[in-house]
CSV table of C-alpha atoms in Angstrom, one decimal:
chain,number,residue,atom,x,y,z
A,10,UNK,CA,-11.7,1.2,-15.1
A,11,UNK,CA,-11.3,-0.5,-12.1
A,12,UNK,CA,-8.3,-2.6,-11.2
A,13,UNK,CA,-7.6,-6.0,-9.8
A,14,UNK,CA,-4.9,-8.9,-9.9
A,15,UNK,CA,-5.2,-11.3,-13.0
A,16,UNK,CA,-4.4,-14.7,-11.5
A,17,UNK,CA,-3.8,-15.9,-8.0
A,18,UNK,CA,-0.3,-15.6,-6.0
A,19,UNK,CA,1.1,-16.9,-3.0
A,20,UNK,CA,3.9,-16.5,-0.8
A,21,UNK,CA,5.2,-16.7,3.0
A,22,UNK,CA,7.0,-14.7,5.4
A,23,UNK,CA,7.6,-14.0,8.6
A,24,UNK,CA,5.9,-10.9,10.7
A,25,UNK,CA,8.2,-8.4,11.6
A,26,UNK,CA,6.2,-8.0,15.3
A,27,UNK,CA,4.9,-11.8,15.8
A,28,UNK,CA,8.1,-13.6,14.7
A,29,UNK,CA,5.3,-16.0,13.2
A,30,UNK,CA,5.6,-17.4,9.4
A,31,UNK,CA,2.4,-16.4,7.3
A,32,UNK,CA,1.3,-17.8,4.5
A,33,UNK,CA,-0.5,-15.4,1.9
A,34,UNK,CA,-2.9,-15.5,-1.2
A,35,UNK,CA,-3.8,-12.6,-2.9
A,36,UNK,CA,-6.9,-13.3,-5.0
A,37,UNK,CA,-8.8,-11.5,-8.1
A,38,UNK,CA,-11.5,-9.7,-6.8
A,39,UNK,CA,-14.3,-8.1,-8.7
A,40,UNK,CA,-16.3,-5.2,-9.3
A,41,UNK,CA,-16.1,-2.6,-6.3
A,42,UNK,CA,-15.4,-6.0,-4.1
A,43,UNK,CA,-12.5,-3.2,-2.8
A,44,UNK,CA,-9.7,-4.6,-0.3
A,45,UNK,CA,-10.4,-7.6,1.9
A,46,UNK,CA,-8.2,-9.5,4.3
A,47,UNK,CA,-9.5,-13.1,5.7
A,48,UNK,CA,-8.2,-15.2,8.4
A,49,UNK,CA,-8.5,-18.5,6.9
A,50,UNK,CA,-6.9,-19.9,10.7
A,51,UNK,CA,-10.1,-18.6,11.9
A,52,UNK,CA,-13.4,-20.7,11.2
A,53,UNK,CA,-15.9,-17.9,11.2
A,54,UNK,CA,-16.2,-14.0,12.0
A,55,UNK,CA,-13.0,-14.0,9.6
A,56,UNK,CA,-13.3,-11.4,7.1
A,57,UNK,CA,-11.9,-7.8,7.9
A,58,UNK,CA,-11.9,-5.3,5.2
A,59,UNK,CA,-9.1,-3.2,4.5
A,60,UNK,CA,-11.1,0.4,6.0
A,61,UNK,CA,-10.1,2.5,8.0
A,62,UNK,CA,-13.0,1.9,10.8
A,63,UNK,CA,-11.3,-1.4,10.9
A,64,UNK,CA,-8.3,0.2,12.5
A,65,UNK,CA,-8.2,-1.2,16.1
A,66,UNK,CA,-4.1,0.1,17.0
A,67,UNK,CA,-1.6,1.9,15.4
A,68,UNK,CA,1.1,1.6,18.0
A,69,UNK,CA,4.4,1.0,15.2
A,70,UNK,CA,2.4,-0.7,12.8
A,71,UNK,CA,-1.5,-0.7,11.6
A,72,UNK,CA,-3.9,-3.3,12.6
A,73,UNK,CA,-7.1,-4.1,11.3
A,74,UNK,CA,-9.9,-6.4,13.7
A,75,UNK,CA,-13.0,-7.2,12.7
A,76,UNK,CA,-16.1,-5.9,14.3
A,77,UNK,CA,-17.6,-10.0,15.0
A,78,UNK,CA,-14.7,-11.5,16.2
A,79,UNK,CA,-11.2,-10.9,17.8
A,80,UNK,CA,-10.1,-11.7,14.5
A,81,UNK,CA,-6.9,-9.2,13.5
A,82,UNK,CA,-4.3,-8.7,10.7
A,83,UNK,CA,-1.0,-6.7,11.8
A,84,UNK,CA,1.6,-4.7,9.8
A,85,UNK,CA,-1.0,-4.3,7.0
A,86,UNK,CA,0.3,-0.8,5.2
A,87,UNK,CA,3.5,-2.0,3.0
A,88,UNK,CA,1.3,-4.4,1.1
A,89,UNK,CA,-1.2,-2.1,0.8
A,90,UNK,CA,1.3,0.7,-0.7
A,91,UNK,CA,1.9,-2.0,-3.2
A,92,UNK,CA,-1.6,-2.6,-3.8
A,93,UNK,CA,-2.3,0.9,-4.0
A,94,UNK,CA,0.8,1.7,-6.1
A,95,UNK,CA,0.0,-0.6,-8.8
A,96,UNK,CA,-3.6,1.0,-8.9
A,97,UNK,CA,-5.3,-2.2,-8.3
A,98,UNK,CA,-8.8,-1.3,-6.5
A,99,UNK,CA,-9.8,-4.9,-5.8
A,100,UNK,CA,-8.6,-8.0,-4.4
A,101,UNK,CA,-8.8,-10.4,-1.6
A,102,UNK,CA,-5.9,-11.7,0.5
A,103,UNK,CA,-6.3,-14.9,2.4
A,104,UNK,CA,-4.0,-14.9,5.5
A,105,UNK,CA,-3.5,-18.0,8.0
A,106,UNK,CA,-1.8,-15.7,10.9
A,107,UNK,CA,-2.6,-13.3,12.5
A,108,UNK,CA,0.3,-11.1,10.6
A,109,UNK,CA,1.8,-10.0,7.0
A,110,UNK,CA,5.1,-11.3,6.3
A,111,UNK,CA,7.5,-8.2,6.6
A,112,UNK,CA,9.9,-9.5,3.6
A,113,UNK,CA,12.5,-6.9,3.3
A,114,UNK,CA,10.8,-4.5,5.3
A,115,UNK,CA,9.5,-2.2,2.2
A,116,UNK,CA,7.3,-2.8,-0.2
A,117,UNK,CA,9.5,-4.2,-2.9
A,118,UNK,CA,9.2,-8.1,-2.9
A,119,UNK,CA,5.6,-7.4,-2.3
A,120,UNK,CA,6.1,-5.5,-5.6
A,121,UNK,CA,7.4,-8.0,-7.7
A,122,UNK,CA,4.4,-10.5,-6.2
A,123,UNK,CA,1.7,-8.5,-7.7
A,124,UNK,CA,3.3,-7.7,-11.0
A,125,UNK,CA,3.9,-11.4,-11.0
A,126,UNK,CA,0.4,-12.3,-10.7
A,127,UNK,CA,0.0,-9.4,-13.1
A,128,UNK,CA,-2.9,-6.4,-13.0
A,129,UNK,CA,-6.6,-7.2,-14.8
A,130,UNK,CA,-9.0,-4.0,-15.7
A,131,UNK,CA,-12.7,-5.4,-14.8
A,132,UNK,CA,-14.7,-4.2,-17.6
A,133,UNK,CA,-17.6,-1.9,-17.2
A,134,UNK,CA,-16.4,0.0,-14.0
A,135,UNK,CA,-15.9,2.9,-13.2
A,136,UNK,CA,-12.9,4.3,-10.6
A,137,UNK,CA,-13.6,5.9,-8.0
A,138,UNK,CA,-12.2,9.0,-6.4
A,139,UNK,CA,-12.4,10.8,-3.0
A,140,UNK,CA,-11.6,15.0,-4.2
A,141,UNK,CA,-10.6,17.0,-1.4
A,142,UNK,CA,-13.4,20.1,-0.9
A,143,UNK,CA,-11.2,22.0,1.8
A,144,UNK,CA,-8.2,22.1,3.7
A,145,UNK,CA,-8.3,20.0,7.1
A,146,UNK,CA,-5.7,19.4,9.4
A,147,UNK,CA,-4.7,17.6,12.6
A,148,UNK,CA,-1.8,17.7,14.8
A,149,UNK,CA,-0.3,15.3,17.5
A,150,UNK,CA,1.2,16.5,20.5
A,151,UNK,CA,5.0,15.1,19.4
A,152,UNK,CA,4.8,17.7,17.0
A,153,UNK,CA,3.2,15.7,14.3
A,154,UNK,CA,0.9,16.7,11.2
A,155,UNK,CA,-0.6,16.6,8.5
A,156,UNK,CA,-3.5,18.5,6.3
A,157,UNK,CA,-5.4,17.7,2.8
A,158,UNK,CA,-6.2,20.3,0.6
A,159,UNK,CA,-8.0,21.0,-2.5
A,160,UNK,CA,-5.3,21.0,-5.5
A,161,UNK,CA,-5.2,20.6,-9.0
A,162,UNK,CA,-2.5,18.0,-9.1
A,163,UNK,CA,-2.0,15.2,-6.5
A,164,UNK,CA,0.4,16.6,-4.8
A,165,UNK,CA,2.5,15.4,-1.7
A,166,UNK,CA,4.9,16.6,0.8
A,167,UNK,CA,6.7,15.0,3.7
A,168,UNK,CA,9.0,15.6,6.3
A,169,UNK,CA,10.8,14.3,9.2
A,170,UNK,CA,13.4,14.8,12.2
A,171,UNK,CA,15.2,12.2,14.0
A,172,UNK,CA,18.4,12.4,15.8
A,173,UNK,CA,21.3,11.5,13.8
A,174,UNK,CA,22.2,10.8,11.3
A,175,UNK,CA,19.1,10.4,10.4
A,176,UNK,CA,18.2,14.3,10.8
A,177,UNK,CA,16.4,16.1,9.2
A,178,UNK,CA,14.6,15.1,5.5
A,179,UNK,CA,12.2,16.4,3.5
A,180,UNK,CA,10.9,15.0,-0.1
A,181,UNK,CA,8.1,16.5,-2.0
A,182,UNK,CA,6.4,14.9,-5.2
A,183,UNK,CA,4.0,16.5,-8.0
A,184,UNK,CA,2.7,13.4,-9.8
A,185,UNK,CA,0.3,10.6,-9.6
A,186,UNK,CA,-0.1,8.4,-6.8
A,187,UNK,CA,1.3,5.7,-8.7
A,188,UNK,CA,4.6,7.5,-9.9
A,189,UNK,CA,5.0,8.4,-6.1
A,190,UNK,CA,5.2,5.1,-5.1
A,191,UNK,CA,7.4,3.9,-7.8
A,192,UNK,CA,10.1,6.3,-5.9
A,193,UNK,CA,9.2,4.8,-2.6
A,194,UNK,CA,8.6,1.3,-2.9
A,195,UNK,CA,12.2,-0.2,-1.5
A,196,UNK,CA,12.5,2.3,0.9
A,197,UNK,CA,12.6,-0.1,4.5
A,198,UNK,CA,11.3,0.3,7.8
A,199,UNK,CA,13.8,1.7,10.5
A,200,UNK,CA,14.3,1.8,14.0
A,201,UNK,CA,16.8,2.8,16.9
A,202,UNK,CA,18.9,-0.1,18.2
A,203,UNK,CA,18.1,1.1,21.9
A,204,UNK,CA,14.5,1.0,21.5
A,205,UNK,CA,14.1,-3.0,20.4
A,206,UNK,CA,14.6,-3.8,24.0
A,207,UNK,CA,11.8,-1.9,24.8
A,208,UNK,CA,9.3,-3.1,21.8
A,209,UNK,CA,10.9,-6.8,22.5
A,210,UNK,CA,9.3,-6.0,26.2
A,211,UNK,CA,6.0,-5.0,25.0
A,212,UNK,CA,5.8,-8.1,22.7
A,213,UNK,CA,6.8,-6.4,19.2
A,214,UNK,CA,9.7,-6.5,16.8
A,215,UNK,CA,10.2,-10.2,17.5
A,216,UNK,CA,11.0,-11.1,13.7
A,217,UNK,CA,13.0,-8.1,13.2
A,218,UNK,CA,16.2,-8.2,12.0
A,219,UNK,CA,18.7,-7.0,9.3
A,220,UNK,CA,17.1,-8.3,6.7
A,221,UNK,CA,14.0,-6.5,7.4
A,222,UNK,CA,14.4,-3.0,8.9
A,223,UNK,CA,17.5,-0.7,8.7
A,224,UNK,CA,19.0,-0.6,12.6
A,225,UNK,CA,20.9,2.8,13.8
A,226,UNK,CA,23.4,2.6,16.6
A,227,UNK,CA,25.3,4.8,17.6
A,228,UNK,CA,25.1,7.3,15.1
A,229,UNK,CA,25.5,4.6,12.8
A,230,UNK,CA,23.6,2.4,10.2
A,231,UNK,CA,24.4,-1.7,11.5
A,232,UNK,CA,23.4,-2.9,8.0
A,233,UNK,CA,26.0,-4.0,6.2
A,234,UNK,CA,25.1,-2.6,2.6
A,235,UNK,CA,23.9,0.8,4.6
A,236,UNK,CA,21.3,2.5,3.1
A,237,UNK,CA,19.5,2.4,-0.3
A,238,UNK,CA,19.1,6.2,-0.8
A,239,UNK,CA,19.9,8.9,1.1
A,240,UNK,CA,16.1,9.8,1.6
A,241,UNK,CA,15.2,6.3,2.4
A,242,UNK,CA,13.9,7.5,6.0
A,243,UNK,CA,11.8,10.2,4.9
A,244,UNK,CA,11.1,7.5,1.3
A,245,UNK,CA,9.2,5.0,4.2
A,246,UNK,CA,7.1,7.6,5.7
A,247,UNK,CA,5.8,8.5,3.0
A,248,UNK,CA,5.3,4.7,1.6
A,249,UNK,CA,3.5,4.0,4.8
A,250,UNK,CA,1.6,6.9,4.5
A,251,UNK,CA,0.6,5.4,1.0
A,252,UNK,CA,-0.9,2.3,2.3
A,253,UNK,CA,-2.6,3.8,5.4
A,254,UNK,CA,-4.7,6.2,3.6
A,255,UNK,CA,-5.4,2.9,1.0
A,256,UNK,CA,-7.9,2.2,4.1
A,257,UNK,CA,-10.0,5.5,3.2
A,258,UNK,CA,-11.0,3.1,0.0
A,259,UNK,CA,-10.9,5.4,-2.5
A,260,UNK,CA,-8.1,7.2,-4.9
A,261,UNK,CA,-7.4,10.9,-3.0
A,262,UNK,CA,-7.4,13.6,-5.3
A,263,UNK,CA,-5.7,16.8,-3.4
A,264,UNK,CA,-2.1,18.0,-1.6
A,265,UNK,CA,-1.0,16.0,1.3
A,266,UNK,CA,1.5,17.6,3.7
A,267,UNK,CA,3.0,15.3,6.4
A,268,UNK,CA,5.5,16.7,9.2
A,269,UNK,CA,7.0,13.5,10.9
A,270,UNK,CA,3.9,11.0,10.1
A,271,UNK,CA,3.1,8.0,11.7
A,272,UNK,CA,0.5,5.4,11.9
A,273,UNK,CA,-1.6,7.2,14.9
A,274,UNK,CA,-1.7,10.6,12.7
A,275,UNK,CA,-2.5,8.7,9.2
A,276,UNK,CA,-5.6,7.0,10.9
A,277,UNK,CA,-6.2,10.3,12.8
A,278,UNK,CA,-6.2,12.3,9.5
A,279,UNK,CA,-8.7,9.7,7.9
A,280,UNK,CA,-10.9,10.2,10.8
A,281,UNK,CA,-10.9,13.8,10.0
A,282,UNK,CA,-11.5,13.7,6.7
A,283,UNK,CA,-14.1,11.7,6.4
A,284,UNK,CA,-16.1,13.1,9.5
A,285,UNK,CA,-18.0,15.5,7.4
A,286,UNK,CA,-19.2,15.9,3.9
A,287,UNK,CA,-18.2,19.3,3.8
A,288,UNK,CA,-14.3,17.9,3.5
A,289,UNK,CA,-14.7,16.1,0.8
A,290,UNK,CA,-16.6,14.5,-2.4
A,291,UNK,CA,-17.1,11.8,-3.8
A,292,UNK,CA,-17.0,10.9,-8.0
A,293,UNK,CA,-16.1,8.3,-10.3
A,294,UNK,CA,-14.0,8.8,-13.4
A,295,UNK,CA,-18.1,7.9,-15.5
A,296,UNK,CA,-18.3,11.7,-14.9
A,297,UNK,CA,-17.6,13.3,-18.5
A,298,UNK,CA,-15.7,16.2,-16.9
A,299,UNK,CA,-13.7,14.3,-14.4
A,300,UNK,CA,-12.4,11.5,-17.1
A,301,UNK,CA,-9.5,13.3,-19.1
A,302,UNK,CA,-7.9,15.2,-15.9
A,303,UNK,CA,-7.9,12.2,-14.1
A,304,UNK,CA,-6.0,10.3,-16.5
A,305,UNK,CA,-3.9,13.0,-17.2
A,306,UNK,CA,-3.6,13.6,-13.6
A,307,UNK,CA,-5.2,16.5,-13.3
A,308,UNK,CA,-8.6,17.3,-11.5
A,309,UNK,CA,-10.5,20.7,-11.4
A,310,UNK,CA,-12.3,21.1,-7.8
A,311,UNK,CA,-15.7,22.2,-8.7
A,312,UNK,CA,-16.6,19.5,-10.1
């Protein structure tokens, strides 16, 4: 069945680009009402749904404008892994800035709002699932990747390089989505200490600070508690890759392999994907044959 919050939450934060405090209401939504941000700030042209044709800029974050208005929602994909991670499928969230509070910089707290709030299965719906029919790929040129293929498991592989001590990490998961995330979920956003100049410059990172992003200078981690795993690097990439391919709407079935992802490769790989319908196929878990592997986590792919 089909997923969404049980009652109404709220809570506040500040954006880790804007610097600006947002408020935020996550609402039940209903039957195959899917993902839906609104600018309540904004009188009309204010809805933007969480989709991937949204996407208007992926530059160290993903934004989301709507196709009416100049309407936009920043730093949308941690509480999307969450949303995503807890399986929900529907749900609105009411916004009155223009960006999602960045908490801890993870998706924990965001977390603990939704299981507070607590998770409903609407009745009389049916799940539905995107099954990869072929192997696609697309590259960057900074040496990025990543490629979908057809797989009997979910299955999900990721790997980075950064200069130290950061280095090189690589993580790989055979599980459900969900169980992924679980692993990944306080795993915080990160950046070099000589680059905030430069995104200060350009008008980002303005809220950043300690208590939301994990700082390296000089070889060295500036937070004073260091780091919560020793994979928490390679943990984020993957939990951002989690809530940008929420914005492909439906639950992937397949093997993902990431080599240093990103927000401009995630969108890119949705692009891909979903440019032809000889990559992929769409069902929903009313099929007789598709219902026990998928909630054993298991899918054949002729189906």
């Amino acid at each position: 069945m089909q997923k969404t919050i049980a009652k109404e939450v709220v809570f506040e934060g500040k954006g880790l680009h804007s610097g600006k405090n947002c408020q935020v209401r996550l609402l039940p939504g209903y039957q195959n009402s899917g993902i839906v941000f609104k600018r309540i700030d904004i009188p009309e042209d204010n809805i933007i749904p969480a989709d991937f044709k949204y996407i208007s800029d992926s530059n160290l974050c993903t934004t989301l404008k709507s196709y009416n208005s100049d309407a936009k929602i920043f730093t949308v994909e941690h509480l999307l892994a969450a949303i995503k991670g807890n399986d929900i499928d529907n749900i609105f969230i009411e916004c009155n800035s223009s960006e999602i509070p960045a908490l801890d910089g993870s998706a924990l707290e965001f977390d603990y709002i939704i299981k507070r709030a607590g998770i409903y299965s609407l009745e009389n719906s049916f799940k539905k699932y995107i099954v990869i029919k072929k192997e696609i790929t697309v590259k960057n040129t900074n040496g990025s990747s990543i490629t979908l293929s057809p797989s009997n498991e979910f299955q999900l592989k990721c790997s980075i390089e950064f200069p130290d001590p950061i280095g090189q990490q690589s993580i790989e998961f055979k599980k459900p989505l969900t169980e992924v995330y679980k692993d990944v979920c306080d795993a915080r956003t990160f950046c070099f200490f000589k680059d905030i100049k430069k995104m200060k410059d350009n008008g980002l990172a303005k809220g950043g600070s300690l208590n939301n992003a994990i700082v390296i200078k000089n070889n060295k981690i500036l937070n004073e508690k260091g780091l919560r795993d020793t994979n928490e690097f390679v943990k984020h990439k993957v939990l951002d890759l989690i809530g940008d391919l929420a914005l492909g709407n439906y639950n992937l079935l397949g093997s993902i392999e990431a080599i240093c992802p990103g927000h401009k490769i995630n969108r890119f790989i949705l692009n891909k994907l979903f440019s032809s319908y000889d990559n992929y196929k769409l069902i929903d878990e009313s099929q007789q044959s598709l219902t026990s592997k998928v909630r054993s986590g298991l899918i054949t792919n002729n189906i």
